[in-house]
Amino acid sequence: MCGIFAYTGHKPNAANIILDGLKTLEYRGYDSWGIAVETSKGIAVEKHIGKIGDAQIRLPNAVRGIGHTRWATHGGVTVENSHPHLDCTREIALLHNGIVENFAELKKDVNDHTFRSQTDTEVVVHLIENLCSMYPFTEAVMIAFKKLKGLNAIVVMHNKTGETVALKNGSPLVIGIGEKEYFIASDVTGILPYTHKVIFLKDNEMAVVADTLHMVDVHTGKNLTPQIEEIHWNMENADKGKFTHFMLKEIFEQPSILQNLATTNDRIAILARYVRKAKGTFFIGAGTAYNASLAGAYLFSKIAKQHVNTAPASEFNYLEDFLHEKSLVIALSQSGETIDIIEPMNRAKEKKATVIGILNTIGSTLYRMSDEVFLLGAGPEKAVASTKAYTAKLATLLLLVYTLCNKREEGQKIVTDAATEIQRFFSDTYLLQMQRLAKKLKNTQHLYTIGRGYAYPTALEAALKIKEVSYIHAEGFAGGELKHGPIALIEKGTPCIVFAPQDTTYSAIISNATEVKARGGYIIGVASQHAPIFDEWVEIKDIGIGSIISGIVPMQLLAYYLAVMKKLDPDKPRNLAKSVTVK
Ligand code: F6R
């Protein structure tokens, strides 16, 4: 999951160009970062631990360099383990995204080299160094790359030959082509200020960037014709505006995103046609996106009276043996880069199933591999914790099931009502209530959330949001599961958030809350009506099935305020990254 940005051109401030590029990629990892530039005295490197923030770089002027922002896999978060990594001669610098699964085996061939890090990556640069004594640089890189097991992207620069080489198998890389200058990056965002001409590198293609660019097929060694695409995206200005954090800004953006989805999207009908045609529809997603796909399964059952399957994308790999050419696999993803999704989608394609992406990022790997895509139109989601992409996914699924039942207008009305209800949560009084609740809960160690029916995915998502930004141990359960084990965890004062919509689940979930209360639990009811069992009441309007969308928003706010009150950065929680490109 790391971010890669490289520059080759005529501008003398390569290091600063790379630093700006890395800032746009920090969502991919923010443990540490580093930049290397070409100089006449060998490669100059600067590395740092922590987020880039407003860092200044002290590297010399250079027209070429490579940079990396890291999310640690092998080796702790140290300066030595940060990329770029250098060979023993300091003439070759390498960046890597992925995991070299066979690094221990490969290391045996370069045991006589001096290793400075504990990473799996460093072995590759020493391997290339060895191969360079027998082959030209680009060929050496290609041979080394072919030895790597796992899903990897590497960018390698040679100080003497003037070449920078990019290869990938799995993780994304994009080449930007400017006026006598080239960029290599993990995504296009940082490239777009300089050029709109890009090449999305395919697996096992090598791009060699020097004064000119050429591309090679890694397996055949033959030259390839570069497939240049013109990207004219309206990259919305993704700054925080009047908000102190992206997370809060993105929570507040939800009503308008939902309004747009309800009123402008005709592509839902295309999705519905695919579902009608399929013999077996499967929804997959990771984390928040999985919670959305689970909510989708309830919507299909309740509204369309149709069975669909859903699984966490990382498990779908082991569940998909039955896929066939009439199967339909729909992946939900904000980034479109999550490796846990890309892998099963690739397998589904091999089995000739139809694959559809419901996603937020144009040009992403999922976008390019899907037979059909549906764009959420939520705009860039910068906070690591997903908020607006979640409700946009739910609205899309809701519109899809209503369209399947030929009740599209009804679906649109529900989404619009959900948007209005969400807007209500942004009144000063409501926000103050959530702040007061956060103050009460901020020192708690453990917290549980329960729901039944379509409030169950909401309970899961609420717990995920709270744990990832506030580091409170929060667990979501189906209300009925409580008695089958989790209730053993309830002690005097343990907070339990109970989602109690006025539907067929109401009396059963109130019974579950009563069982928790009987063991000393502190009950926070999220409901349209106060119930005597509630110690705290988070009032939401009963908007029927639309609550599947709006019901999570008070919890997004609670998670946000918990993080802020604990003096944590809600936008960049520890150990996480926005785009998860390793298994
Ligand atoms: C949680 C969160 C993650 C993502 C997951 C999938 O707030 O953001 O659980 O939902 O990593 O990411 P995408 O949607 O980009 O595939």
Coordinates of C-alpha atoms and ligand atoms in Angstrom, one line a residue:
M1 CA 0.0 0.0 0.0
C2 CA 2.7 2.5 -0.4
G3 CA 2.7 5.6 -2.6
I4 CA 5.2 6.0 -5.4
F5 CA 6.1 9.2 -7.3
A6 CA 9.0 9.7 -9.6
Y7 CA 10.1 12.5 -12.0
T8 CA 12.5 12.7 -15.0
G9 CA 12.7 15.9 -17.0
H10 CA 14.3 19.3 -17.4
K11 CA 13.1 21.1 -14.2
P12 CA 15.9 21.4 -11.7
N13 CA 13.7 20.9 -8.6
A14 CA 12.9 17.2 -9.0
A15 CA 12.9 16.7 -5.2
N16 CA 10.2 19.3 -4.6
I17 CA 8.1 18.0 -7.5
I18 CA 8.3 14.6 -6.0
L19 CA 7.5 15.9 -2.5
D20 CA 4.3 17.5 -3.8
G21 CA 3.4 14.3 -5.6
L22 CA 4.0 12.3 -2.4
K23 CA 1.6 14.6 -0.5
T24 CA -1.2 13.5 -2.9
L25 CA -0.4 9.9 -2.2
E26 CA -0.1 9.9 1.6
Y27 CA -3.5 8.2 1.8
R28 CA -1.7 5.0 0.7
G29 CA 0.6 5.0 3.7
Y30 CA 2.1 7.5 6.1
D31 CA 4.5 5.7 8.4
S32 CA 7.6 7.2 6.8
W33 CA 8.7 8.6 3.5
G34 CA 11.9 9.2 1.4
I35 CA 13.2 10.7 -1.8
A36 CA 16.3 10.0 -3.9
V37 CA 17.8 12.2 -6.6
E38 CA 20.5 11.8 -9.2
T39 CA 23.7 13.7 -8.6
S40 CA 27.2 13.6 -10.2
K41 CA 28.5 12.2 -6.9
G42 CA 26.1 9.3 -6.6
I43 CA 22.5 9.2 -5.5
A44 CA 21.5 11.6 -2.7
V45 CA 18.8 10.4 -0.4
E46 CA 16.6 11.9 2.3
K47 CA 14.3 9.8 4.5
H48 CA 12.0 10.6 7.4
I49 CA 9.7 8.9 9.8
G50 CA 6.1 10.0 10.2
K51 CA 3.7 12.0 8.0
I52 CA 5.0 14.4 5.4
G53 CA 2.9 17.3 6.7
D54 CA 4.6 20.6 5.8
A55 CA 8.1 19.0 5.4
Q56 CA 10.8 20.8 3.5
I57 CA 13.4 18.9 1.6
R58 CA 17.1 19.6 1.7
L59 CA 18.2 17.5 -1.3
P60 CA 20.4 19.2 -4.0
N61 CA 19.0 20.4 -7.3
A62 CA 18.3 17.6 -9.7
V63 CA 16.3 16.8 -12.8
R64 CA 15.6 13.2 -11.9
G65 CA 14.5 11.4 -8.8
I66 CA 12.1 8.9 -7.1
G67 CA 10.0 9.1 -3.9
H68 CA 8.0 6.9 -1.7
T69 CA 5.5 7.1 1.2
R70 CA 5.4 3.9 3.2
W71 CA 3.0 1.7 5.0
A72 CA 5.2 -0.8 6.8
T73 CA 4.9 -4.5 6.0
H74 CA 8.3 -6.1 6.5
G75 CA 10.4 -4.3 9.1
G76 CA 9.3 -1.7 11.6
V77 CA 8.9 2.0 11.0
T78 CA 12.5 3.3 10.9
V79 CA 14.5 5.6 8.7
E80 CA 16.5 2.6 7.5
N81 CA 13.4 0.7 6.5
S82 CA 12.0 3.6 4.6
H83 CA 12.4 3.7 0.8
P84 CA 14.2 4.4 -1.5
H85 CA 16.7 1.6 -0.9
L86 CA 20.2 1.8 -2.4
D87 CA 22.6 -0.9 -3.7
C88 CA 26.1 -1.1 -2.2
T89 CA 27.5 1.2 -4.9
R90 CA 24.8 3.9 -4.3
E91 CA 24.2 4.1 -8.0
I92 CA 20.9 2.2 -8.0
A93 CA 17.8 3.3 -6.0
L94 CA 14.6 1.3 -5.7
L95 CA 11.1 1.9 -4.5
H96 CA 8.6 -0.9 -3.9
N97 CA 4.9 -1.4 -3.3
G98 CA 3.8 -4.9 -2.4
I99 CA 5.3 -7.9 -0.6
V100 CA 8.2 -9.9 -2.0
E101 CA 6.9 -13.3 -0.8
N102 CA 10.2 -15.2 -1.6
F103 CA 12.6 -12.5 -0.3
A104 CA 14.3 -14.9 2.2
E105 CA 15.1 -17.3 -0.6
L106 CA 16.3 -14.5 -2.9
K107 CA 18.5 -13.1 -0.1
K108 CA 20.7 -16.2 -0.3
D109 CA 22.0 -15.0 -3.7
V110 CA 23.1 -11.6 -2.3
N111 CA 24.3 -12.6 1.2
D112 CA 27.7 -11.0 0.6
H113 CA 26.0 -7.5 0.1
T114 CA 25.7 -5.0 2.9
F115 CA 22.1 -4.8 4.0
R116 CA 20.9 -1.6 5.9
S117 CA 17.3 -2.5 6.5
Q118 CA 15.0 -5.3 7.6
T119 CA 12.7 -5.0 4.6
D120 CA 11.8 -7.5 2.0
T121 CA 12.5 -4.8 -0.6
E122 CA 16.2 -4.3 -0.1
V123 CA 17.0 -7.7 -1.4
V124 CA 15.7 -6.6 -4.9
V125 CA 18.1 -3.7 -5.3
H126 CA 21.1 -5.9 -4.4
L127 CA 19.8 -8.6 -6.8
I128 CA 19.7 -5.9 -9.6
E129 CA 23.2 -4.8 -8.6
N130 CA 24.5 -8.3 -9.1
L131 CA 22.7 -8.7 -12.4
C132 CA 24.1 -5.4 -13.6
S133 CA 27.5 -7.0 -13.8
M134 CA 26.2 -9.3 -16.5
Y135 CA 23.4 -7.3 -18.2
P136 CA 22.4 -3.8 -19.2
F137 CA 20.5 -2.1 -16.3
T138 CA 17.0 -2.4 -17.8
E139 CA 17.5 -6.0 -18.6
A140 CA 18.9 -6.6 -15.1
V141 CA 15.7 -5.0 -13.6
M142 CA 13.5 -7.2 -15.8
I143 CA 15.3 -10.4 -14.8
A144 CA 15.1 -9.5 -11.1
F145 CA 11.4 -8.6 -11.3
K146 CA 10.6 -12.0 -12.9
K147 CA 12.2 -13.7 -9.8
L148 CA 9.8 -11.9 -7.4
K149 CA 6.8 -13.8 -6.0
G150 CA 3.8 -11.9 -4.9
L151 CA 2.0 -8.8 -6.2
N152 CA 4.6 -6.1 -6.6
A153 CA 5.3 -2.7 -8.2
I154 CA 8.9 -1.4 -8.4
V155 CA 10.5 1.7 -9.7
V156 CA 14.3 1.7 -10.1
M157 CA 16.6 4.5 -11.0
H158 CA 20.2 4.2 -12.2
N159 CA 22.4 7.2 -11.4
K160 CA 24.7 6.7 -14.4
T161 CA 22.5 5.4 -17.2
G162 CA 19.9 8.2 -16.9
E163 CA 17.2 5.5 -16.8
T164 CA 14.2 5.1 -14.4
V165 CA 12.3 1.9 -14.8
A166 CA 8.8 1.0 -13.7
L167 CA 7.3 -2.5 -13.6
K168 CA 4.3 -3.9 -11.9
N169 CA 2.3 -7.0 -11.2
G170 CA -0.7 -6.1 -9.1
S171 CA -0.2 -2.7 -7.5
P172 CA -1.0 0.2 -9.8
L173 CA 1.4 2.5 -11.6
V174 CA 0.7 5.3 -14.0
I175 CA 3.1 7.1 -16.3
G176 CA 2.5 10.8 -17.0
I177 CA 3.9 12.2 -20.2
G178 CA 4.6 16.0 -20.1
E179 CA 6.6 18.4 -22.3
K180 CA 10.0 16.7 -22.2
E181 CA 9.3 15.3 -18.8
Y182 CA 7.9 12.1 -17.4
F183 CA 6.2 11.2 -14.1
I184 CA 5.6 7.8 -12.5
A185 CA 3.0 7.5 -9.8
S186 CA 0.7 5.2 -7.9
D187 CA -2.3 7.1 -9.1
V188 CA -2.9 10.0 -11.5
T189 CA -3.9 12.7 -8.9
G190 CA -0.3 14.1 -8.4
I191 CA 0.4 13.9 -12.2
L192 CA -2.6 15.9 -13.3
P193 CA -1.2 19.4 -12.4
Y194 CA 1.6 18.7 -15.0
T195 CA 0.0 16.7 -17.8
H196 CA -3.3 15.0 -18.8
K197 CA -1.5 12.4 -21.0
V198 CA -1.0 9.2 -19.1
I199 CA -0.3 5.5 -19.6
F200 CA -1.8 3.0 -17.1
L201 CA 0.9 0.4 -16.8
K202 CA -0.5 -3.1 -17.2
D203 CA 0.8 -6.1 -15.3
N204 CA 4.2 -7.3 -16.6
E205 CA 4.8 -4.3 -18.7
M206 CA 8.0 -2.3 -18.1
A207 CA 8.2 1.4 -18.8
V208 CA 11.8 2.8 -19.3
V209 CA 11.9 6.5 -18.8
A210 CA 15.0 8.5 -19.9
D211 CA 15.1 11.3 -22.6
T212 CA 12.4 9.4 -24.2
L213 CA 10.0 6.6 -23.1
H214 CA 9.8 3.1 -24.3
M215 CA 7.8 0.1 -23.1
V216 CA 8.7 -3.6 -23.0
D217 CA 6.7 -6.8 -22.4
V218 CA 8.5 -8.4 -19.4
H219 CA 7.8 -11.9 -20.6
T220 CA 8.7 -11.7 -24.3
G221 CA 11.2 -8.8 -24.0
K222 CA 9.5 -7.3 -27.1
N223 CA 8.9 -3.5 -27.4
L224 CA 5.3 -2.4 -26.9
T225 CA 3.5 0.5 -28.4
P226 CA 2.5 2.8 -25.5
Q227 CA -1.2 3.2 -25.0
I228 CA -1.5 6.9 -24.2
E229 CA -4.8 8.1 -22.7
E230 CA -6.0 11.7 -22.2
I231 CA -7.5 12.2 -18.8
H232 CA -9.8 15.2 -18.4
W233 CA -11.1 14.7 -14.9
N234 CA -12.5 17.4 -12.9
M235 CA -10.3 16.8 -9.8
E236 CA -12.5 18.6 -7.3
N237 CA -10.5 20.8 -5.0
A238 CA -10.0 18.4 -2.2
D239 CA -9.1 20.9 0.6
K240 CA -10.8 21.0 4.0
G241 CA -12.6 24.3 3.4
K242 CA -14.1 25.6 6.6
F243 CA -13.7 22.2 8.3
T244 CA -10.9 21.2 10.6
H245 CA -10.7 17.7 9.3
F246 CA -11.5 15.9 6.0
M247 CA -13.6 13.4 7.9
L248 CA -16.0 16.0 9.2
K249 CA -16.2 17.7 5.8
E250 CA -16.9 14.4 4.1
I251 CA -19.7 13.5 6.7
F252 CA -21.3 16.9 5.9
E253 CA -21.1 16.3 2.1
Q254 CA -23.4 13.3 2.3
P255 CA -26.8 15.0 1.8
S256 CA -25.8 16.6 -1.6
I257 CA -24.1 13.4 -2.8
L258 CA -27.3 11.4 -2.1
Q259 CA -29.4 14.1 -3.7
N260 CA -27.3 13.8 -6.9
L261 CA -27.4 10.0 -6.9
A262 CA -31.2 10.1 -6.5
T263 CA -31.9 12.5 -9.2
T264 CA -29.2 12.2 -11.9
N265 CA -28.2 8.6 -12.3
D266 CA -29.5 6.7 -15.3
R267 CA -26.9 4.0 -15.1
I268 CA -28.8 2.2 -12.4
A269 CA -31.0 0.7 -15.1
I270 CA -28.0 -0.8 -16.8
L271 CA -27.0 -2.5 -13.5
A272 CA -30.5 -3.8 -13.0
R273 CA -30.3 -5.4 -16.5
Y274 CA -27.2 -7.3 -15.5
V275 CA -28.7 -8.5 -12.3
R276 CA -31.9 -9.7 -14.1
K277 CA -29.8 -11.6 -16.6
A278 CA -27.4 -13.2 -14.1
K279 CA -27.8 -16.7 -12.7
G280 CA -26.4 -15.9 -9.3
T281 CA -25.3 -12.4 -8.1
F282 CA -22.5 -11.9 -5.6
F283 CA -21.6 -8.8 -3.8
I284 CA -18.1 -8.4 -2.4
G285 CA -16.3 -5.6 -0.5
A286 CA -13.7 -5.0 2.2
G287 CA -14.2 -3.3 5.5
T288 CA -16.8 -0.6 5.2
A289 CA -17.5 -1.7 1.6
Y290 CA -18.3 -5.2 2.9
N291 CA -20.7 -3.7 5.4
A292 CA -22.4 -1.9 2.5
S293 CA -22.6 -5.2 0.5
L294 CA -24.2 -6.9 3.6
A295 CA -26.8 -4.1 3.8
G296 CA -27.3 -4.8 0.0
A297 CA -28.2 -8.4 0.8
Y298 CA -30.9 -7.2 3.2
L299 CA -32.3 -4.8 0.6
F300 CA -32.4 -7.4 -2.1
S301 CA -34.3 -9.8 0.2
K302 CA -36.7 -7.3 1.7
I303 CA -37.5 -5.2 -1.4
A304 CA -36.7 -7.3 -4.4
K305 CA -37.4 -10.6 -2.7
Q306 CA -34.3 -11.9 -4.3
H307 CA -31.4 -13.9 -2.8
V308 CA -27.9 -12.5 -3.4
N309 CA -24.7 -13.7 -1.9
T310 CA -22.2 -11.5 -0.1
A311 CA -18.8 -12.2 1.4
P312 CA -15.8 -10.2 2.6
A313 CA -13.8 -9.8 -0.6
S314 CA -10.7 -11.4 1.1
E315 CA -12.7 -14.5 1.8
F316 CA -14.4 -14.7 -1.6
N317 CA -11.1 -16.1 -3.0
Y318 CA -12.0 -19.3 -1.1
L319 CA -15.7 -19.3 -1.9
E320 CA -15.8 -18.8 -5.6
D321 CA -15.3 -22.3 -6.9
F322 CA -18.9 -22.4 -8.1
L323 CA -18.7 -19.3 -10.3
H324 CA -19.6 -19.8 -14.0
E325 CA -20.1 -17.7 -17.0
K326 CA -23.6 -16.7 -16.0
S327 CA -22.5 -15.5 -12.6
L328 CA -22.4 -11.8 -11.8
V329 CA -19.9 -10.5 -9.3
I330 CA -20.4 -6.9 -8.1
A331 CA -17.5 -5.4 -6.2
L332 CA -18.0 -2.3 -4.0
S333 CA -15.0 -0.1 -3.5
Q334 CA -14.2 3.5 -2.9
S335 CA -10.6 3.4 -4.2
G336 CA -11.0 0.7 -6.8
E337 CA -7.5 -0.5 -5.8
T338 CA -8.1 -2.8 -2.8
I339 CA -6.1 -5.9 -3.6
D340 CA -8.6 -8.1 -1.6
I341 CA -11.1 -7.1 -4.3
I342 CA -8.9 -7.1 -7.4
E343 CA -7.8 -10.7 -6.8
P344 CA -11.2 -12.4 -6.6
M345 CA -12.4 -10.2 -9.5
N346 CA -9.5 -11.4 -11.6
R347 CA -10.5 -15.0 -10.8
A348 CA -14.1 -14.4 -11.5
K349 CA -13.1 -13.0 -14.9
E350 CA -11.0 -16.1 -15.5
K351 CA -14.2 -18.1 -15.0
K352 CA -15.9 -15.9 -17.5
A353 CA -18.3 -14.4 -14.9
T354 CA -19.4 -10.8 -15.5
V355 CA -17.7 -8.4 -13.2
I356 CA -19.1 -5.0 -12.2
G357 CA -17.5 -2.3 -10.1
I358 CA -19.6 0.1 -8.0
L359 CA -16.8 2.5 -7.2
N360 CA -15.7 6.0 -6.6
T361 CA -12.4 6.4 -8.4
I362 CA -12.2 6.8 -12.2
G363 CA -9.3 5.1 -13.8
S364 CA -8.6 2.8 -10.9
T365 CA -7.7 -0.9 -11.4
L366 CA -11.3 -2.0 -10.6
Y367 CA -12.6 0.7 -13.0
R368 CA -10.4 -0.6 -15.8
M369 CA -11.0 -4.4 -15.2
S370 CA -14.8 -4.3 -14.9
D371 CA -17.2 -5.2 -17.7
E372 CA -19.4 -2.4 -16.4
V373 CA -18.9 0.3 -13.8
F374 CA -21.1 2.5 -11.8
L375 CA -19.6 5.6 -10.3
L376 CA -20.6 6.7 -6.9
G377 CA -19.8 10.3 -7.6
A378 CA -18.9 11.0 -4.0
G379 CA -15.8 13.1 -5.0
P380 CA -12.4 12.4 -3.5
E381 CA -12.6 10.8 -0.1
K382 CA -9.4 11.9 1.7
A383 CA -10.1 10.8 5.3
V384 CA -8.9 7.3 5.8
A385 CA -12.2 6.3 7.5
S386 CA -14.8 5.9 4.8
T387 CA -18.1 7.9 5.4
K388 CA -19.6 9.4 2.3
A389 CA -18.6 6.5 0.0
Y390 CA -20.5 4.2 2.4
T391 CA -23.8 6.0 2.3
A392 CA -23.3 6.5 -1.5
K393 CA -22.9 2.7 -1.9
L394 CA -26.0 2.1 0.2
A395 CA -28.0 4.6 -1.8
T396 CA -26.8 3.0 -5.0
L397 CA -27.9 -0.5 -3.8
L398 CA -31.2 0.8 -2.6
L399 CA -31.8 2.5 -6.0
L400 CA -30.8 -0.7 -7.7
V401 CA -33.3 -2.9 -5.8
Y402 CA -36.1 -0.5 -6.4
T403 CA -35.3 -0.3 -10.1
L404 CA -35.3 -4.1 -10.2
C405 CA -38.9 -3.9 -8.9
N406 CA -39.8 -1.2 -11.4
K407 CA -40.3 1.2 -8.5
R408 CA -37.4 3.5 -9.3
E409 CA -39.2 6.7 -8.3
E410 CA -40.0 5.3 -4.9
G411 CA -36.4 4.4 -4.4
Q412 CA -35.4 8.0 -5.4
K413 CA -37.8 9.4 -2.9
I414 CA -36.4 7.2 -0.1
V415 CA -32.8 8.4 -1.0
T416 CA -34.0 12.0 -1.0
D417 CA -35.7 11.5 2.4
A418 CA -32.5 10.0 3.8
A419 CA -30.5 13.1 2.5
T420 CA -33.0 15.4 4.3
E421 CA -32.7 13.3 7.5
I422 CA -28.9 13.4 7.4
Q423 CA -29.0 17.2 7.0
R424 CA -31.0 17.4 10.2
F425 CA -28.1 15.8 12.1
F426 CA -26.0 18.8 11.3
S427 CA -27.9 21.3 13.5
D428 CA -26.0 22.8 16.4
T429 CA -28.2 21.1 19.0
Y430 CA -27.6 17.6 17.4
L431 CA -23.9 18.1 17.0
L432 CA -23.7 19.2 20.7
Q433 CA -25.5 16.1 21.8
M434 CA -23.0 13.9 19.9
Q435 CA -20.1 15.9 21.4
R436 CA -21.6 15.4 24.9
L437 CA -21.9 11.7 24.2
A438 CA -18.3 11.5 23.0
K439 CA -17.2 13.2 26.2
K440 CA -19.0 10.6 28.2
L441 CA -17.5 7.7 26.2
K442 CA -14.0 8.8 25.5
N443 CA -12.4 7.0 28.3
T444 CA -14.2 3.7 27.8
Q445 CA -12.1 0.7 26.9
H446 CA -14.8 -1.5 25.3
L447 CA -18.0 -0.7 23.6
Y448 CA -20.5 -2.9 21.8
T449 CA -23.1 -2.1 19.1
I450 CA -26.1 -4.3 18.3
G451 CA -28.8 -4.3 15.6
R452 CA -31.1 -6.7 13.9
G453 CA -32.2 -6.9 10.2
Y454 CA -31.0 -4.0 8.2
A455 CA -29.8 -2.3 11.4
Y456 CA -27.2 -5.1 11.7
P457 CA -24.9 -3.8 9.0
T458 CA -25.3 -0.4 10.6
A459 CA -24.2 -1.8 14.0
L460 CA -21.1 -3.4 12.3
E461 CA -20.2 -0.1 10.5
A462 CA -20.7 2.0 13.6
A463 CA -18.3 -0.3 15.5
L464 CA -15.8 -0.1 12.7
K465 CA -15.9 3.6 12.5
I466 CA -15.5 4.1 16.2
K467 CA -12.6 1.6 16.6
E468 CA -10.6 2.9 13.6
V469 CA -10.5 6.6 14.5
S470 CA -10.8 6.5 18.4
Y471 CA -9.0 3.2 19.1
I472 CA -11.7 2.2 21.5
H473 CA -12.4 -1.5 21.2
A474 CA -15.8 -1.4 19.6
E475 CA -17.5 -4.6 18.4
G476 CA -20.7 -5.0 16.4
F477 CA -23.0 -7.9 16.8
A478 CA -26.3 -9.2 15.5
G479 CA -28.7 -8.6 18.5
G480 CA -29.7 -12.3 18.5
E481 CA -26.0 -13.4 18.7
L482 CA -25.4 -11.6 22.0
K483 CA -26.7 -14.5 24.1
H484 CA -24.4 -16.9 22.3
G485 CA -21.2 -15.6 23.8
P486 CA -20.6 -11.8 23.6
I487 CA -22.9 -11.1 26.6
A488 CA -20.1 -12.5 28.8
L489 CA -18.2 -9.3 28.1
I490 CA -20.9 -7.0 29.7
E491 CA -19.9 -5.5 33.0
K492 CA -21.2 -2.6 35.1
G493 CA -21.1 0.5 32.9
T494 CA -20.1 -1.2 29.6
P495 CA -21.6 1.0 26.9
C496 CA -23.8 -0.8 24.3
I497 CA -25.2 1.1 21.4
V498 CA -28.6 -0.3 20.4
F499 CA -30.1 0.4 17.0
A500 CA -33.9 0.1 17.4
P501 CA -35.8 1.0 14.3
Q502 CA -39.6 0.9 14.4
D503 CA -39.9 -2.3 12.4
T504 CA -40.2 -6.0 13.0
T505 CA -36.9 -6.1 14.8
Y506 CA -38.0 -3.6 17.5
S507 CA -39.3 -5.8 20.3
A508 CA -36.5 -8.4 19.9
I509 CA -33.7 -5.8 20.0
I510 CA -35.2 -4.1 23.0
S511 CA -35.2 -7.5 24.7
N512 CA -31.5 -7.8 23.9
A513 CA -30.9 -4.3 25.3
T514 CA -32.8 -5.4 28.5
E515 CA -30.5 -8.4 28.8
V516 CA -27.5 -6.1 28.6
K517 CA -28.9 -3.7 31.0
A518 CA -29.6 -6.5 33.5
R519 CA -25.9 -7.2 33.5
G520 CA -25.0 -3.5 34.3
G521 CA -24.6 -2.3 30.7
Y522 CA -25.1 1.3 29.8
I523 CA -27.7 1.5 27.0
I524 CA -27.4 4.1 24.2
G525 CA -30.5 3.8 22.1
V526 CA -30.5 5.0 18.5
A527 CA -34.2 5.1 17.7
S528 CA -37.0 7.4 16.7
Q529 CA -38.7 7.0 20.1
H530 CA -37.4 7.0 23.6
A531 CA -37.6 3.7 25.4
P532 CA -37.4 3.4 29.2
I533 CA -34.4 1.0 28.9
F534 CA -32.3 3.8 27.3
D535 CA -29.7 5.5 29.5
E536 CA -29.0 7.8 26.6
W537 CA -31.1 8.4 23.5
V538 CA -29.8 9.3 20.1
E539 CA -32.9 10.4 18.3
I540 CA -33.3 9.6 14.6
K541 CA -36.4 10.0 12.5
D542 CA -38.1 6.8 11.4
I543 CA -37.8 7.0 7.6
G544 CA -38.5 3.3 7.0
I545 CA -35.9 1.4 4.9
G546 CA -34.1 4.7 4.2
S547 CA -32.7 4.5 7.8
I548 CA -30.3 1.9 6.4
I549 CA -28.6 5.0 4.8
S550 CA -29.2 7.8 7.4
G551 CA -28.9 5.7 10.6
I552 CA -25.1 5.5 10.4
V553 CA -24.5 9.2 10.3
P554 CA -24.9 10.0 14.0
M555 CA -22.3 7.2 14.6
Q556 CA -19.9 8.7 12.1
L557 CA -20.2 12.0 14.1
L558 CA -19.7 10.2 17.4
A559 CA -16.6 8.4 16.0
Y560 CA -15.2 11.7 14.8
Y561 CA -15.8 13.6 18.1
L562 CA -14.3 10.6 20.1
A563 CA -11.1 10.9 18.0
V564 CA -11.0 14.7 18.4
M565 CA -11.6 14.5 22.1
K566 CA -8.9 11.9 22.5
K567 CA -6.6 14.3 20.6
L568 CA -6.2 11.8 17.7
D569 CA -6.0 12.7 14.0
P570 CA -9.3 11.3 12.6
D571 CA -8.1 11.7 9.1
K572 CA -5.0 9.5 9.5
P573 CA -5.6 6.9 12.1
R574 CA -2.5 4.8 13.2
N575 CA -1.6 1.7 11.3
L576 CA -4.1 2.3 8.5
A577 CA -3.9 3.5 4.9
K578 CA -6.7 4.7 2.6
S579 CA -5.9 2.3 -0.2
V580 CA -5.1 -1.3 0.8
T581 CA -3.0 -2.8 -2.0
V582 CA -1.3 -5.6 0.0
K583 CA -2.9 -8.8 1.2
Ligands
F6R1 C1 -13.1 1.9 6.9 C2 -12.5 1.9 5.6 C3 -12.0 0.6 5.1 C4 -12.3 0.5 3.6 C5 -11.7 -0.8 3.0 C6 -12.1 -0.9 1.5 O1 -13.5 3.2 7.2 O2 -12.3 2.9 5.0 O3 -12.6 -0.5 5.7 O4 -13.7 0.5 3.4 O5 -10.3 -0.7 3.1 O6 -11.7 0.2 0.8 P1 -12.2 0.4 -0.7 O7 -13.7 0.9 -0.5 O8 -11.4 1.5 -1.2 O9 -12.1 -0.8 -1.5

